[in-house]
XYZ file of C-alpha atoms in Angstrom:
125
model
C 6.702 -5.829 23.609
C 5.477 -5.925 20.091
C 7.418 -6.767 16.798
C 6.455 -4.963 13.762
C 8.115 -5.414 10.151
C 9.280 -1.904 8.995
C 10.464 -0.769 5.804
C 12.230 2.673 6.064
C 13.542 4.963 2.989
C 17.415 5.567 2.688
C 19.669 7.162 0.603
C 20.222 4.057 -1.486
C 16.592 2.715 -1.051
C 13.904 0.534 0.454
C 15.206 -1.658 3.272
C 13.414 -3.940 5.256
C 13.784 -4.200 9.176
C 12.320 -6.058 12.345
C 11.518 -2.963 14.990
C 10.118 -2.851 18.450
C 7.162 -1.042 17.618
C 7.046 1.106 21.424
C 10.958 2.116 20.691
C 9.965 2.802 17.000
C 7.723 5.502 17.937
C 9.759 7.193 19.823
C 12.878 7.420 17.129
C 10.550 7.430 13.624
C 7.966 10.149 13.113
C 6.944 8.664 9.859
C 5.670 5.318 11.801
C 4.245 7.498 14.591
C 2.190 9.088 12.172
C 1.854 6.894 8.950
C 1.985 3.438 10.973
C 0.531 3.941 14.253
C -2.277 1.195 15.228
C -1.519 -1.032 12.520
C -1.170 -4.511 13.896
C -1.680 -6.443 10.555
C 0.831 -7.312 8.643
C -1.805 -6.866 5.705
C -2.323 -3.124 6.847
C 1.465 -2.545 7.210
C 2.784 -3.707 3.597
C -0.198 -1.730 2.138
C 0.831 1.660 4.405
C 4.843 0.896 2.782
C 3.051 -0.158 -0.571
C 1.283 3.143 -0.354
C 4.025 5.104 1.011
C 6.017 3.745 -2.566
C 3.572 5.083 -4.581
C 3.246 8.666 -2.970
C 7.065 8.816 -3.489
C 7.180 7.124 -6.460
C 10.377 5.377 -5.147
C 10.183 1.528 -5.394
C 12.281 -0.777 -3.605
C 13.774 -3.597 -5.811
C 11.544 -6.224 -4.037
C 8.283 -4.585 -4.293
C 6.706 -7.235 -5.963
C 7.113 -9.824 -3.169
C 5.081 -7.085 -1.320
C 2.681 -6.385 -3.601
C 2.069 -10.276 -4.319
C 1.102 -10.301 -0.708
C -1.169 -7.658 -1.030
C -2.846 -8.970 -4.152
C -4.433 -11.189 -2.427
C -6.621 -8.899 0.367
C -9.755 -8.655 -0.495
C -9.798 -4.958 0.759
C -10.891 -2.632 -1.859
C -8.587 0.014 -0.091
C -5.607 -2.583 -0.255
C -6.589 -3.269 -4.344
C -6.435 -0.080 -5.008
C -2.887 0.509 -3.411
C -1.940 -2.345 -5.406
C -3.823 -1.095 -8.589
C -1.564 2.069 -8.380
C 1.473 0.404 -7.790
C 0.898 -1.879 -11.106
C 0.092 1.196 -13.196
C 3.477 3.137 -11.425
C 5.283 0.123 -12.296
C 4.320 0.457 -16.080
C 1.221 -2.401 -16.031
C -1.719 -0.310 -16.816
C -3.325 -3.214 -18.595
C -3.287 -4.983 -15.182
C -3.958 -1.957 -12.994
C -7.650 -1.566 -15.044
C -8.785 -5.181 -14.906
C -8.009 -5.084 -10.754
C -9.837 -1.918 -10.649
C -12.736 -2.902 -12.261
C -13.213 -6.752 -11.367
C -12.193 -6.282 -7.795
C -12.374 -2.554 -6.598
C -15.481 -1.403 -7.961
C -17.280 -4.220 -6.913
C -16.195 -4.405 -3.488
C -16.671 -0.679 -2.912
C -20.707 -1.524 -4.175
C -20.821 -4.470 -1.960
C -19.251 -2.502 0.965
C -21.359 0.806 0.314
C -18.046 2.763 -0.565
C -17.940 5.758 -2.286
C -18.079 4.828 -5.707
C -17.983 7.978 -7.333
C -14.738 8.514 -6.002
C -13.132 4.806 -6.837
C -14.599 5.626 -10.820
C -12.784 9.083 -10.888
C -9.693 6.994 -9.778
C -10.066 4.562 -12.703
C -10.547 7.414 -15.397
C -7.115 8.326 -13.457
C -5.359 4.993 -13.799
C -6.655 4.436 -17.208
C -4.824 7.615 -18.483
């Protein structure tokens, strides 16, 4: 049976738990549909990193998450983190990740560029 970390949304915030991913499934529709087939840990913090910013509901230790995620090399995982920054009132920060890191990795990886630029004009706002 497979351990995954979870971090679920309550009434008085983020909370981190250890779940059995096959019973998970069955008792969370978020992680059926949000979390299914992700086996990193990498992939995982940036799906609850994500899931942060689409709420715009941080957990306390966010950062020790993000700091994690920082480091990927992932343009989809730097931009996660680039939007979390900017939520988290570091613009500044957000722009130089987006354009010394995401843009070039979406060029190196044949991305869709024109989409990653409209998303800096976004961030820089």
């Amino acid at each position: 049976m497979t351990i995954i970390t979870n971090y679920k949304l309550f009434d008085d915030g983020w909370r981190f738990e250890k779940i059995l991913w096959e019973e998970s499934i069955k008792n969370d529709p978020w992680i059926d549909k949000e979390m299914h087939g992700f086996f990193r840990e990498i992939d995982c913090i940036n799906a609850v990193l994500r899931n942060m910013h689409k709420k715009k509901i941080y957990s306390t230790n966010y950062s020790d998450l993000l700091e994690k995620l920082e480091k990927s090399n992932d343009y989809m995982h730097l931009d996660t983190v680039a939007w979390v920054y900017k939520d988290n009132g570091d613009k500044n920060k957000a722009i130089i990740i987006y354009k010394e890191r995401v843009l070039p990795a979406v060029k190196k990886e044949g991305g869709d560029i024109q989409k990653y630029e409209k998303y800096l004009v976004e961030i820089s706002k």
